[in-house]
CSV table of C-alpha atoms and ligand atoms in Angstrom, one decimal:
chain,number,residue,atom,x,y,z
X,56,MET,CA,12.4,21.8,-1.3
X,57,ILE,CA,11.3,22.8,2.6
X,58,ARG,CA,11.1,26.5,3.3
X,59,PHE,CA,9.8,27.7,6.8
X,60,GLY,CA,6.7,29.4,6.6
X,61,TRP,CA,5.5,32.1,9.0
X,62,LYS,CA,3.1,30.2,11.1
X,63,LYS,CA,4.8,28.8,14.3
X,64,ASN,CA,8.0,28.2,12.2
X,65,LYS,CA,6.7,25.1,10.9
X,66,PRO,CA,8.5,24.0,7.8
X,67,VAL,CA,6.2,24.3,4.7
X,68,ASP,CA,6.8,20.9,2.6
X,69,GLU,CA,6.3,22.1,-0.8
X,70,THR,CA,6.8,18.6,-2.3
X,71,ALA,CA,3.8,17.3,-0.5
X,72,LYS,CA,1.8,20.4,-1.0
X,73,ALA,CA,2.0,20.1,-4.7
X,74,VAL,CA,1.2,16.6,-4.8
X,75,ARG,CA,-2.0,17.1,-2.5
X,76,ASN,CA,-3.0,19.7,-4.9
X,77,SER,CA,-2.7,17.7,-7.9
X,78,LEU,CA,-4.1,14.8,-6.4
X,79,GLY,CA,-7.5,16.5,-5.7
X,80,PRO,CA,-9.9,14.3,-3.9
X,81,ARG,CA,-8.2,10.9,-4.8
X,82,SER,CA,-6.6,8.3,-2.5
X,83,ILE,CA,-3.5,6.7,-2.8
X,84,ALA,CA,-3.5,2.8,-2.6
X,85,LEU,CA,-0.1,1.0,-1.9
X,86,VAL,CA,0.0,-2.6,-3.1
X,87,GLY,CA,2.7,-5.1,-3.3
X,88,LEU,CA,3.9,-8.5,-1.9
X,89,MET,CA,4.5,-9.1,1.9
X,90,GLY,CA,7.4,-7.3,3.1
X,91,CYS,CA,7.6,-4.6,0.6
X,92,GLY,CA,6.9,-1.8,3.0
X,93,LYS,CA,3.3,-0.9,2.2
X,94,SER,CA,2.6,0.1,5.8
X,95,SER,CA,5.6,1.8,6.8
X,96,VAL,CA,5.7,3.8,3.8
X,97,GLY,CA,2.3,4.2,3.8
X,98,ARG,CA,2.1,5.7,7.2
X,99,ARG,CA,5.0,8.3,6.2
X,100,LEU,CA,3.6,9.0,3.1
X,101,ALA,CA,0.1,10.1,4.8
X,102,ALA,CA,1.9,12.1,7.4
X,103,ARG,CA,3.7,14.1,4.7
X,104,LEU,CA,0.4,14.7,2.9
X,105,GLU,CA,-1.5,15.3,5.9
X,106,LEU,CA,-4.0,12.6,4.7
X,107,PRO,CA,-5.6,9.7,7.2
X,108,PHE,CA,-3.6,6.5,6.9
X,109,VAL,CA,-5.9,3.2,6.9
X,110,ASP,CA,-3.9,-0.3,7.1
X,111,ALA,CA,-6.5,-2.6,5.2
X,112,ASP,CA,-5.3,-5.6,7.4
X,113,GLU,CA,-5.7,-4.0,10.8
X,114,GLU,CA,-9.4,-2.9,9.6
X,115,ILE,CA,-10.1,-6.4,8.8
X,116,GLU,CA,-8.9,-7.5,12.1
X,117,ARG,CA,-11.0,-5.1,13.7
X,118,ALA,CA,-13.8,-5.9,11.9
X,119,ALA,CA,-13.7,-9.7,12.4
X,120,GLY,CA,-12.6,-9.0,16.0
X,121,LYS,CA,-9.5,-11.5,15.6
X,122,SER,CA,-6.2,-11.9,14.2
X,123,ILE,CA,-5.5,-12.7,10.4
X,124,PRO,CA,-3.6,-16.0,11.5
X,125,ASP,CA,-7.0,-16.7,13.6
X,126,ILE,CA,-9.1,-15.7,10.4
X,127,PHE,CA,-7.2,-18.1,8.1
X,128,ALA,CA,-6.9,-21.1,10.8
X,129,GLU,CA,-10.9,-21.1,12.0
X,130,HIS,CA,-12.6,-20.0,8.6
X,131,GLY,CA,-10.1,-20.5,5.9
X,132,GLU,CA,-8.5,-18.1,2.9
X,133,ALA,CA,-11.4,-17.7,0.9
X,134,HIS,CA,-13.3,-16.4,3.8
X,135,PHE,CA,-10.5,-14.1,4.5
X,136,ARG,CA,-10.4,-13.0,0.7
X,137,GLU,CA,-14.3,-11.9,0.9
X,138,GLY,CA,-13.8,-9.9,4.2
X,139,GLU,CA,-10.8,-8.3,2.5
X,140,ARG,CA,-13.0,-7.3,-0.5
X,141,LYS,CA,-15.7,-5.9,1.5
X,142,VAL,CA,-13.3,-4.0,3.8
X,143,ILE,CA,-11.6,-2.3,1.1
X,144,GLN,CA,-14.7,-1.3,-0.7
X,145,ARG,CA,-15.8,0.3,2.5
X,146,LEU,CA,-12.6,2.0,3.2
X,147,LEU,CA,-12.5,3.4,-0.4
X,148,SER,CA,-15.9,4.9,-0.2
X,149,GLU,CA,-15.2,6.8,3.1
X,150,GLY,CA,-13.1,9.4,1.9
X,151,GLN,CA,-9.7,10.4,0.8
X,152,LYS,CA,-6.6,8.4,2.6
X,153,VAL,CA,-3.5,6.6,2.3
X,154,LEU,CA,-4.7,3.1,2.1
X,155,ALA,CA,-1.8,0.1,2.7
X,156,THR,CA,-3.5,-2.9,1.3
X,157,GLY,CA,-2.8,-6.7,1.9
X,158,GLY,CA,-0.5,-8.6,-0.5
X,159,GLY,CA,-3.4,-10.8,-1.8
X,160,ALA,CA,-5.9,-7.7,-2.1
X,161,TYR,CA,-5.0,-6.3,-5.5
X,162,MET,CA,-5.1,-10.0,-7.0
X,163,ASN,CA,-9.1,-9.4,-6.8
X,164,ALA,CA,-10.6,-7.6,-9.8
X,165,ASP,CA,-13.2,-6.1,-8.0
X,166,THR,CA,-10.7,-4.4,-5.6
X,167,ARG,CA,-8.7,-3.2,-8.6
X,168,GLU,CA,-11.7,-1.7,-10.0
X,169,ALA,CA,-12.5,0.1,-6.6
X,170,ILE,CA,-8.8,1.4,-6.2
X,171,ARG,CA,-8.9,2.6,-9.9
X,172,ARG,CA,-12.2,4.7,-9.4
X,173,ALA,CA,-11.0,6.0,-5.8
X,174,GLY,CA,-7.6,7.0,-6.9
X,175,ILE,CA,-4.0,5.9,-7.6
X,176,SER,CA,-2.5,2.8,-7.0
X,177,VAL,CA,1.2,2.6,-6.4
X,178,TRP,CA,3.2,-0.7,-6.6
X,179,LEU,CA,6.0,-1.0,-4.4
X,180,LYS,CA,8.2,-3.5,-6.0
X,181,ALA,CA,10.9,-5.4,-4.3
X,182,ASP,CA,13.1,-8.2,-5.0
X,183,LEU,CA,13.1,-11.5,-3.2
X,184,PRO,CA,16.1,-11.1,-0.8
X,185,VAL,CA,14.7,-8.0,0.6
X,186,LEU,CA,11.2,-9.5,1.0
X,187,MET,CA,12.3,-12.4,2.7
X,188,ARG,CA,14.8,-10.6,4.8
X,189,ARG,CA,11.6,-8.5,6.3
X,190,VAL,CA,9.1,-11.3,6.4
X,191,LEU,CA,11.0,-13.8,8.4
X,192,LYS,CA,11.4,-11.3,11.1
X,193,ARG,CA,7.8,-11.8,11.9
X,194,ASP,CA,5.5,-14.8,12.4
X,195,ASN,CA,2.2,-13.4,11.3
X,196,ARG,CA,1.6,-14.3,8.0
X,197,PRO,CA,-0.2,-17.6,7.3
X,198,LEU,CA,0.7,-18.2,3.8
X,199,LEU,CA,4.4,-18.0,4.7
X,200,LYS,CA,3.9,-20.8,7.6
X,201,GLU,CA,5.1,-23.4,5.2
X,202,LYS,CA,8.4,-25.6,5.2
X,203,ASP,CA,9.8,-23.4,2.4
X,204,PRO,CA,8.4,-20.0,2.8
X,205,GLU,CA,11.2,-18.6,0.1
X,206,ALA,CA,9.4,-21.1,-2.5
X,207,VAL,CA,6.0,-19.8,-1.7
X,208,MET,CA,7.4,-16.2,-2.1
X,209,ARG,CA,9.0,-16.9,-5.5
X,210,SER,CA,5.5,-18.5,-6.4
X,211,LEU,CA,3.4,-15.7,-5.4
X,212,MET,CA,5.9,-13.5,-7.2
X,213,GLU,CA,5.4,-15.2,-10.6
X,214,ARG,CA,1.5,-15.2,-9.9
X,215,ARG,CA,1.2,-11.7,-8.7
X,216,TYR,CA,3.9,-9.5,-10.5
X,217,PRO,CA,2.2,-9.4,-13.8
X,218,ILE,CA,-1.2,-8.1,-11.8
X,219,TYR,CA,0.7,-5.6,-9.8
X,220,ALA,CA,2.3,-4.3,-12.8
X,221,GLU,CA,-1.3,-2.8,-13.8
X,222,ALA,CA,-0.9,-0.3,-10.9
X,223,ASP,CA,-0.6,3.2,-12.0
X,224,ILE,CA,2.8,3.8,-10.8
X,225,THR,CA,5.6,1.5,-9.7
X,226,VAL,CA,8.3,2.4,-7.1
X,227,ASP,CA,11.3,0.3,-6.4
X,228,SER,CA,11.4,-0.5,-2.9
X,229,ARG,CA,14.7,-1.5,-1.6
X,230,ASP,CA,16.8,-1.6,1.8
X,231,VAL,CA,17.2,2.2,2.3
X,232,ALA,CA,15.3,4.4,4.7
X,233,HIS,CA,11.5,4.4,4.3
X,234,ASP,CA,11.9,8.4,3.5
X,235,VAL,CA,13.9,7.7,0.8
X,236,ILE,CA,11.0,5.5,-0.6
X,237,VAL,CA,8.3,8.0,0.4
X,238,ASP,CA,10.0,10.8,-1.7
X,239,GLU,CA,10.2,8.6,-4.8
X,240,VAL,CA,6.4,7.9,-4.4
X,241,LEU,CA,5.8,11.7,-4.0
X,242,LYS,CA,7.8,12.5,-7.1
X,243,ALA,CA,6.3,9.6,-8.8
X,244,VAL,CA,2.6,10.7,-7.9
X,245,ALA,CA,3.5,14.4,-9.2
X,246,ALA,CA,4.7,13.1,-12.5
X,247,TYR,CA,1.6,10.8,-13.2
X,248,CYS,CA,-0.6,13.7,-12.1
X,249,ARG,CA,1.2,16.0,-14.5
X,250,LYS,CA,0.0,13.8,-17.5
X,251,PRO,CA,-3.2,15.5,-18.9
X,252,ALA,CA,-5.1,12.2,-18.9
X,253,HIS,CA,-4.3,11.7,-14.9
X,254,ALA,CA,-5.1,15.4,-13.7
X,255,ALA,CA,-7.3,15.5,-11.0
X,256,ASN,CA,-11.0,16.6,-12.0
X,257,VAL,CA,-12.0,18.5,-9.1
W,938,LIG,C1,-1.1,-11.5,2.4
W,938,LIG,C2,-0.7,-10.7,2.8
W,938,LIG,C3,-1.0,-10.0,4.4
W,938,LIG,C4,-2.2,-10.2,4.8
W,938,LIG,C5,-2.8,-11.7,4.6
W,938,LIG,C6,-2.4,-12.4,3.1
W,938,LIG,C7,-0.8,-11.9,0.8
W,938,LIG,O1,-0.5,-8.6,4.2
W,938,LIG,O2,-3.2,-9.6,4.0
W,938,LIG,O3,-1.6,-12.3,5.3
W,938,LIG,O4,-2.0,-12.8,0.5
W,938,LIG,O5,0.0,-11.7,0.5
W,938,LIG,P1,1.0,-7.9,4.1
W,938,LIG,O6,0.8,-7.7,2.6
W,938,LIG,O7,0.4,-6.4,4.5
W,938,LIG,O8,1.6,-8.5,4.9
């Protein structure tokens, strides 16, 4: 429900306020395959919660001083993964935020553990046609620079979905307005935090 508060007629976002309270100091990390909407949903989610938003891929590029395609081309995937692990550990230790992780990040056990310690993980789960429609619009993902990007995606889904399923919360990402998904994430986080085992220990 949105009501108008007395301060400058700014609407009070009751849903977000309640989630923010029940989160306590915890961060929210979005995980899932390329194209599932981690960055677009994450940015809007952070705005609703009035928390900082950080995109791990952008931070990796900043730390390396080069783009992800260049990191892959010049140093290889293993080097990228090591940088990704370190950057995410650092970001999670730097205070509460909404963090969008790169699609492969959650596959690393140390990263999963760092996310578990820092807060709540949300898997944005999307089906193949949705993912393909989105990723084919851009040319910035080294793993998809193959003859058959759909086959690559299918095999990533097979390998990664069982691991993404370890996330605390799963939300179905689909072709609807990002704000619809943001609302579903907020409701899912609220329901998760209502369970006694997951209440904030502030
Ligand atoms: C990758 C996903 C990308 C990026 C890199 C590798 C992956 O991030 O980290 O190209 O392994 O799935 P997005 O999921 O944000 O596209």
